[in-house]
Short mmCIF file of C-alpha atoms in Angstrom, two decimals:
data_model
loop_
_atom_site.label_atom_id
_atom_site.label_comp_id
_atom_site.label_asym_id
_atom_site.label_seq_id
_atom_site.Cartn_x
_atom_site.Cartn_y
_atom_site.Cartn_z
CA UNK W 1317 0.00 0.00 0.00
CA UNK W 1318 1.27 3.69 -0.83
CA UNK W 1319 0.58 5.88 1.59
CA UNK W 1320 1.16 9.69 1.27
CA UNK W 1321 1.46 12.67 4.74
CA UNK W 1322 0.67 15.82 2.47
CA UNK W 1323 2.60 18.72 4.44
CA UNK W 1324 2.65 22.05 3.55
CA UNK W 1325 6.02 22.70 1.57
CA UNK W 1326 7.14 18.87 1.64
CA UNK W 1327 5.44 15.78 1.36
CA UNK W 1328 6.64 11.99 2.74
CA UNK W 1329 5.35 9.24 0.03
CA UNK W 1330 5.94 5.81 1.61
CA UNK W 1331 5.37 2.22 0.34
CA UNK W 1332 7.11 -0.66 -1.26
CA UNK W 1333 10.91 0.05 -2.39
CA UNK W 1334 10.59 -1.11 -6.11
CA UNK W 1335 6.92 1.56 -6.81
CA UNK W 1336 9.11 4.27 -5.02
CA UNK W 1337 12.17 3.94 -7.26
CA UNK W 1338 9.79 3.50 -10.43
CA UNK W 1339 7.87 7.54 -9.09
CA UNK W 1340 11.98 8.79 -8.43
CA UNK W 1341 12.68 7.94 -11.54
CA UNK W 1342 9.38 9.09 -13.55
CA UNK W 1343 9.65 12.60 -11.82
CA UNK W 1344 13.06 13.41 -12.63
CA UNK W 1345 14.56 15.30 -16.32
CA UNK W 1346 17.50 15.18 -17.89
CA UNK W 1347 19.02 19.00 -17.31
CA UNK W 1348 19.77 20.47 -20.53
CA UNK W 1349 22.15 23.16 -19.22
CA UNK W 1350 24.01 20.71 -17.33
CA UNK W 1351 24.55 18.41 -20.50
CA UNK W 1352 25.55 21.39 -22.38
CA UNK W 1353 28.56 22.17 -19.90
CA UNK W 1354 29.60 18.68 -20.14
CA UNK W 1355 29.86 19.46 -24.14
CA UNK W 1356 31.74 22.59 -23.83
CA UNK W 1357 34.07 21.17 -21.86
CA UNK W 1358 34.94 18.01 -23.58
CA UNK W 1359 35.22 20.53 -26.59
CA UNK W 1360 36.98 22.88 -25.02
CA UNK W 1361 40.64 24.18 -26.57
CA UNK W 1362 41.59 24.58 -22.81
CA UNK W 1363 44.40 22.18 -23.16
CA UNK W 1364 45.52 22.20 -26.32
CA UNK W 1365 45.91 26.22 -26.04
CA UNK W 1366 48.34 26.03 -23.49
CA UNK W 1367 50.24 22.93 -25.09
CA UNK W 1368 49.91 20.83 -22.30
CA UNK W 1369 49.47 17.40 -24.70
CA UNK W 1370 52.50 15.63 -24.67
CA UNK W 1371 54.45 14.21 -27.90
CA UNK W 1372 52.18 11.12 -28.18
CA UNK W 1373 48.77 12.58 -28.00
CA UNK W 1374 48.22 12.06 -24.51
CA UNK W 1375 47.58 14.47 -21.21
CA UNK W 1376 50.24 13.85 -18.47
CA UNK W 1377 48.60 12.07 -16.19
CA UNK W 1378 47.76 14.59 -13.19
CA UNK W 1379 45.99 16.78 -16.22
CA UNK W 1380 44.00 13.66 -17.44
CA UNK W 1381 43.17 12.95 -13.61
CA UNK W 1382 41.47 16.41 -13.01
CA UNK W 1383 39.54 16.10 -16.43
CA UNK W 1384 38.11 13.00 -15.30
CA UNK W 1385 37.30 14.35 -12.04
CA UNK W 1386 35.69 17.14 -13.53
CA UNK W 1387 33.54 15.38 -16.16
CA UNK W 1388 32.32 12.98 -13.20
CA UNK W 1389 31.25 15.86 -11.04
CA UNK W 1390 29.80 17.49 -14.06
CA UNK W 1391 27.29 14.43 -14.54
CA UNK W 1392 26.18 14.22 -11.23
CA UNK W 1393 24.24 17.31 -12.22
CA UNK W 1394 22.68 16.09 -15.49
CA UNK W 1395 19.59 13.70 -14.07
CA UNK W 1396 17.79 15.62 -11.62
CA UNK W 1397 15.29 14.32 -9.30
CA UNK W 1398 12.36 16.06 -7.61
CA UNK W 1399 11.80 13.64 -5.17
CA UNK W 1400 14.39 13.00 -2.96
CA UNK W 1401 15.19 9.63 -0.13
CA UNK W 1402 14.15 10.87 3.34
CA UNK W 1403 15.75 7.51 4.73
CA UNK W 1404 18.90 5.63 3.86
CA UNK W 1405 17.00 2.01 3.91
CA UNK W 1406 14.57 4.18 0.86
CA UNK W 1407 11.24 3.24 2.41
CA UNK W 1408 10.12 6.81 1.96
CA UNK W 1409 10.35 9.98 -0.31
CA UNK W 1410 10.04 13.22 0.59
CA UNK W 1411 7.71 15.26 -2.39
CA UNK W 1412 7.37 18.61 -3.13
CA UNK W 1413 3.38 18.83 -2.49
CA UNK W 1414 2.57 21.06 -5.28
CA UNK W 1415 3.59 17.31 -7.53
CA UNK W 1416 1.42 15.27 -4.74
CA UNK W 1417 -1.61 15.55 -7.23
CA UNK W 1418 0.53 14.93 -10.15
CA UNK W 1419 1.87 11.27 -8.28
CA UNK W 1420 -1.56 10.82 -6.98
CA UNK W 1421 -2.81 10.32 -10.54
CA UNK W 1422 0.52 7.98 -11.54
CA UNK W 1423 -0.41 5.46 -8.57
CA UNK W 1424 -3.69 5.36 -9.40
CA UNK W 1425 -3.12 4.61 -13.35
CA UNK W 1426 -0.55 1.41 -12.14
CA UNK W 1427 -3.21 0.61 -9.68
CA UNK W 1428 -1.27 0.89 -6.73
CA UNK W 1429 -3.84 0.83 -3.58
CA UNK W 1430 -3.49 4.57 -1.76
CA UNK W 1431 -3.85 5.54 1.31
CA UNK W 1432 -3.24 9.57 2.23
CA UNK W 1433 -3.51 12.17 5.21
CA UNK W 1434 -3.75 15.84 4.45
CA UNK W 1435 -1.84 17.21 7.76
CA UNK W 1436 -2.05 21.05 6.61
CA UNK W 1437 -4.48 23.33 8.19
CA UNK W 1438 -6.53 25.60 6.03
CA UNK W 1439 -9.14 26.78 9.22
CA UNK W 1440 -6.76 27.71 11.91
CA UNK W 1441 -5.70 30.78 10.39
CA UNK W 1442 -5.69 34.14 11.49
CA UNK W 1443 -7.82 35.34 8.58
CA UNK W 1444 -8.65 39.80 8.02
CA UNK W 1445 -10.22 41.85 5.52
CA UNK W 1446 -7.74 43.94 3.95
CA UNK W 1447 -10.12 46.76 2.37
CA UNK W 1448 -8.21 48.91 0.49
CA UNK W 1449 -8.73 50.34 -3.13
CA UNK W 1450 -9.50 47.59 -5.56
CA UNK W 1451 -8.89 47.96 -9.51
CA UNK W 1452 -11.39 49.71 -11.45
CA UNK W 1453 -12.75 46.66 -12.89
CA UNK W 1454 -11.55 42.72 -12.81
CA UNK W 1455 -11.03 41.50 -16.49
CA UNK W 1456 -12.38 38.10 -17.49
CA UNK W 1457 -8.99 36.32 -17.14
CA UNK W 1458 -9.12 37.76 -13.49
CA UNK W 1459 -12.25 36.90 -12.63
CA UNK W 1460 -11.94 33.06 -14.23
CA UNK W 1461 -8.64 32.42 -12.38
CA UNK W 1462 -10.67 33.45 -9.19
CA UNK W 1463 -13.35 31.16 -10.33
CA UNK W 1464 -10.90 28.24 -10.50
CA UNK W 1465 -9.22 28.79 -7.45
CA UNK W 1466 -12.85 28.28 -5.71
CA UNK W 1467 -12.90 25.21 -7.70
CA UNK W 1468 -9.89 23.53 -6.78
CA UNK W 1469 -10.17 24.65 -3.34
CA UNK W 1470 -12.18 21.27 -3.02
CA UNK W 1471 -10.22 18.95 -4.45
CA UNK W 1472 -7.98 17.27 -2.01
CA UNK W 1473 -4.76 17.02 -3.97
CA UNK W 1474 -5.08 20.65 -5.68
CA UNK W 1475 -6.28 22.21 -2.41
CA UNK W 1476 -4.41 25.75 -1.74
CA UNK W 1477 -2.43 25.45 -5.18
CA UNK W 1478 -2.37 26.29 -8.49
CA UNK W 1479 0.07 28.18 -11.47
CA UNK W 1480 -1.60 30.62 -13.51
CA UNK W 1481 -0.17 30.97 -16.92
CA UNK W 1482 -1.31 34.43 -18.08
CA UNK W 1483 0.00 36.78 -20.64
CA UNK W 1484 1.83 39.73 -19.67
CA UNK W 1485 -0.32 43.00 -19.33
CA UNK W 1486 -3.51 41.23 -18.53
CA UNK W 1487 -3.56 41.97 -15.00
CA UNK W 1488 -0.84 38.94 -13.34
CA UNK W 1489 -0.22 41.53 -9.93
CA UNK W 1490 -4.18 42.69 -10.15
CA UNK W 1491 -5.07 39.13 -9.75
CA UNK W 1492 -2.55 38.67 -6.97
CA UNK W 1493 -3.94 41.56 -4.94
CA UNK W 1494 -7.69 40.18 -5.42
CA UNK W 1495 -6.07 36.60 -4.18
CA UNK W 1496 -4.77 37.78 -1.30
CA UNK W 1497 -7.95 39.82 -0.36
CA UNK W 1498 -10.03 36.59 -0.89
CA UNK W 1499 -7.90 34.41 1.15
CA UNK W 1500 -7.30 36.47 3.88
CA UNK W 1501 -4.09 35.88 5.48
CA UNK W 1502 -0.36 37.02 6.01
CA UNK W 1503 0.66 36.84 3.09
CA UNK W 1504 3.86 37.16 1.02
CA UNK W 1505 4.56 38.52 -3.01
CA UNK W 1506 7.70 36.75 -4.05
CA UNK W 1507 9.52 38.35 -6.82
CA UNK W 1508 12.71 37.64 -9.29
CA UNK W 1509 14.24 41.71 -9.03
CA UNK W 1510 14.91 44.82 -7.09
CA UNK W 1511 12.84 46.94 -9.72
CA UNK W 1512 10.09 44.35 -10.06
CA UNK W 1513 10.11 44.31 -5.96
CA UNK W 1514 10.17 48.48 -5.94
CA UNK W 1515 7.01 48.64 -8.61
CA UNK W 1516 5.07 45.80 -7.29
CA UNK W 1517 5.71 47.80 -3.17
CA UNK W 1518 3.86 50.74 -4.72
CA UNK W 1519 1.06 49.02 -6.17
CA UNK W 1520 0.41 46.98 -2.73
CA UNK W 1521 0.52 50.27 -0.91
CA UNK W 1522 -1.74 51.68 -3.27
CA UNK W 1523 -3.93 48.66 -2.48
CA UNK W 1524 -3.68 47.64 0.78
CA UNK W 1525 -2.39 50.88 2.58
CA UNK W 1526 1.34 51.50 3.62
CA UNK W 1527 0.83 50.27 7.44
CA UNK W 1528 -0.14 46.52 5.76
CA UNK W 1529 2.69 46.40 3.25
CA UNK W 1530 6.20 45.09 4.33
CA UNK W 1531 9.06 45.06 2.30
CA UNK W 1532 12.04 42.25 2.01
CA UNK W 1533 14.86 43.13 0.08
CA UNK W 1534 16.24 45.82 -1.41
CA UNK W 1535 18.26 46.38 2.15
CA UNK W 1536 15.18 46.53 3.83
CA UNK W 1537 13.67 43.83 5.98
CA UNK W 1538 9.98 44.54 7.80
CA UNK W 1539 7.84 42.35 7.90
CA UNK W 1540 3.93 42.70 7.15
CA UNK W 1541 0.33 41.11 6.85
CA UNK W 1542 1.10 41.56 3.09
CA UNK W 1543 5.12 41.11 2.60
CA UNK W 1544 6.75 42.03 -0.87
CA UNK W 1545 10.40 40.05 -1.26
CA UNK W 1546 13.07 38.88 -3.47
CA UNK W 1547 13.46 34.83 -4.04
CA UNK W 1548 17.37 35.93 -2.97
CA UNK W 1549 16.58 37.79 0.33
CA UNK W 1550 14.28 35.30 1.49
CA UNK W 1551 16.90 32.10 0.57
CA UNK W 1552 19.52 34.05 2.88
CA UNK W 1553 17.23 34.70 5.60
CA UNK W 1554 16.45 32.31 8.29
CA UNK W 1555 13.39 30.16 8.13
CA UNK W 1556 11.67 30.75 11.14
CA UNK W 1557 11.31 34.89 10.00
CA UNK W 1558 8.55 33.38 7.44
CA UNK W 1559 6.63 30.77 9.44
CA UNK W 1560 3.74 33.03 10.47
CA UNK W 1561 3.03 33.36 6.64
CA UNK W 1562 0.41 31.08 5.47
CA UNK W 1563 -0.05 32.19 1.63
CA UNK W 1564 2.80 32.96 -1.12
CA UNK W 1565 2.27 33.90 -4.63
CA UNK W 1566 4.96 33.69 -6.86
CA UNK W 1567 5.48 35.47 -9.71
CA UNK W 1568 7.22 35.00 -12.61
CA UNK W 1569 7.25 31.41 -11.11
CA UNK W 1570 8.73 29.84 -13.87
CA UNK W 1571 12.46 30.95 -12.24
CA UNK W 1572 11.71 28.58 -9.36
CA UNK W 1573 13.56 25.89 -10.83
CA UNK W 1574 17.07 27.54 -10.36
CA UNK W 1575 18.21 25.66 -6.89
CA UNK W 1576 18.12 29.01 -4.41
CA UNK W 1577 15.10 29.95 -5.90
CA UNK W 1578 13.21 26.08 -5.11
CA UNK W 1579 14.66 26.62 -1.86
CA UNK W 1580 12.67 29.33 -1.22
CA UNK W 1581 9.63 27.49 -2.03
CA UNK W 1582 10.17 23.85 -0.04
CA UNK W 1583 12.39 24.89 2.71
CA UNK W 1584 11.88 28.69 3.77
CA UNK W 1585 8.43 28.77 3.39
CA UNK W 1586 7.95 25.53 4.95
CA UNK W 1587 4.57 26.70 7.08
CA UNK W 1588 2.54 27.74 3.57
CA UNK W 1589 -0.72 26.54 2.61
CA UNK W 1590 -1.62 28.53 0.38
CA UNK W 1591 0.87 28.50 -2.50
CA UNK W 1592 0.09 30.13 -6.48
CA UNK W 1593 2.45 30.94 -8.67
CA UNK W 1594 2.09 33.76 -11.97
CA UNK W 1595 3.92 33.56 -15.07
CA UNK W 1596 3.39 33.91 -18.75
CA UNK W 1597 5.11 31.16 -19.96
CA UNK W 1598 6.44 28.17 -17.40
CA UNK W 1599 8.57 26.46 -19.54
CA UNK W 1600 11.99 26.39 -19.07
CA UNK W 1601 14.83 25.68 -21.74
CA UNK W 1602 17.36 23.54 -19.31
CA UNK W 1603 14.47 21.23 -19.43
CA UNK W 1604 13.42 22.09 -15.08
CA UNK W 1605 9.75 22.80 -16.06
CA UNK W 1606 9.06 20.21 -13.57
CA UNK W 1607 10.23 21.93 -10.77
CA UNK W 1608 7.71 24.77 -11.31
CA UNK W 1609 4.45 22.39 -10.84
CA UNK W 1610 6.82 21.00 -7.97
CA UNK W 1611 6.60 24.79 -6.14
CA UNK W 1612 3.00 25.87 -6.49
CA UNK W 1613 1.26 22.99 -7.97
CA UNK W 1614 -0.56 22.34 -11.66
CA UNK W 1615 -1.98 25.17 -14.01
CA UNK W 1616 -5.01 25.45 -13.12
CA UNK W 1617 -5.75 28.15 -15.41
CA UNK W 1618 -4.41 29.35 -18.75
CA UNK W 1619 -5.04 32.49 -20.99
CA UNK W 1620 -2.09 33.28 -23.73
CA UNK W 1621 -1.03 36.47 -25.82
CA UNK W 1622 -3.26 35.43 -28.76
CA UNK W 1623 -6.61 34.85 -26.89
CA UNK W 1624 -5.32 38.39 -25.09
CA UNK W 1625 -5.26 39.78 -28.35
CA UNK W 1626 -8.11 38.00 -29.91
CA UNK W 1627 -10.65 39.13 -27.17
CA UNK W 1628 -9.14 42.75 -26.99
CA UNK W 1629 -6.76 42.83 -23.89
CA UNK W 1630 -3.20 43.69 -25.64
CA UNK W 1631 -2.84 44.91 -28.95
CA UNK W 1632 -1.62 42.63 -31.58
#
């Protein structure tokens, strides 16, 4: 029997030792970037530019040892796995929960019997209205992504996550502030730059009012019920400054695959629920788009530049 402890930022998926090395292997990617470093370097005119090849072809030996060493260390990056041992004897897997509904439907296609506790608490929040000015008027792709966040707030896998893939300048940090206002908790903005952090501060005040708005980054660090940061200030902060934060909206999610910035998802913000991420397109070339459903969970709604354009929201 498989049996999965949902947690807030990190899962534990336990069963027999042959299904969990068959769900480690089917949730891991080749990374593209790494494989291209490998090539560069076995191509590289490192050596031969500083005439280290001896007469017969060959690398003295303490040249051919650190090439070896390299290349090994090199590979070690190439096949990366999104679930990861939480046990040497491998009885159990720790999972990012935003893939729990993602391995949820792989047991069930191979028929594996499931058993599952949801350990995160959605009603023991400190919940407030935040009234503030709202925008003029909610656009359709605002009001649908609102619409499907009510909808997968009862299913038990989805619950408190979701990426929405929307195209830039239909209203990603709108949508954000009406999220937060419908949910109802400390919450937390995470974003990839200073001048995206400095923009994004204004527009909370604007919304919220100046007293709710806290600011991380940017050499500033107070904390409030709404909380604008960087992915890098929060990875070099300490943990335990985020744990009274139960929702986090991430935009321009699809950078969460770099390592510091998963970090911040699935071990700073280990206490969220509530985790959405915004971003126009979540693919990523180096092959990580994995990781990004791993953060914040599935797309659970989608609206791209040429249904913007079609239905008069950008110009063409």
């Amino acid at each position: 029997v498989m049996r999965i402890v949902i947690k807030p930022a990190r899962s534990i998926l336990s069963g027999p030792k042959e299904n969990l090395i068959n769900i480690r292997e089917f949730f891991s990617f080749k990374n593209k970037a790494a494989e291209n470093q490998i090539r560069r370097f076995k191509n590289s005119n490192h050596f031969v530019e500083r005439r280290l090849y001896q007469s017969n072809g060959e690398l003295p030996q303490e040249y051919l040892d650190w090439k070896n060493k390299r290349l090994e260390e090199l590979k070690k990056d190439v096949q990366v796995y999104a679930c990861h041992w939480a046990d040497k004897s491998e009885t159990e897997l720790y999972v990012p929960t935003g893939l729990v509904a993602s391995i949820v439907a792989y047991i069930v296609e191979k028929n594996m019997p499931l058993t599952y506790e949801d350990l995160r608490d959605f009603e023991n929040i400190d919940r407030r209205m935040l009234v503030g000015a709202k925008p003029n008027q909610l656009r359709k792709p605002q009001v649908e992504s609102l619409e499907m966040v009510d909808a997968t707030n009862e299913l038990d896998f989805v619950k408190g996550m979701g990426l929405f893939k929307i195209a830039t300048g239909v209203g990603k940090t709108s949508l954000a502030q009406e999220l937060i206002r419908k949910i109802r908790c400390r919450s937390l903005f995470v974003v990839p730059s200073v001048p995206i952090l400095r923009q994004t501060v204004r527009r909370f005040e604007e919304a919220y009012g100046k007293k709710n708005v806290g600011v991380w980054g940017d050499g500033t660090k107070r904390l409030g019920y709404v909380t604008v940061a960087t992915y890098a200030s929060i990875y070099s902060a300490d943990a335990s400054e985020f744990d009274d934060f139960r929702l986090a909206i991430f935009d321009e999610v699809h950078h969460i695959g770099a390592d510091t910035f998963f970090a911040v998802a699935v071990e700073r913000l280990r206490n969220v629920v509530y985790r959405y991420g915004l971003t126009a397109f979540e693919e990523r070339a180096d092959g990580g788009t994995m990781l990004v459903e791993a953060a914040v969970g599935p797309t659970i709604y989608s609206y791209e530049a040429p249904q913007a354009i079609d239905e008069g929201f950008l110009a063409r």
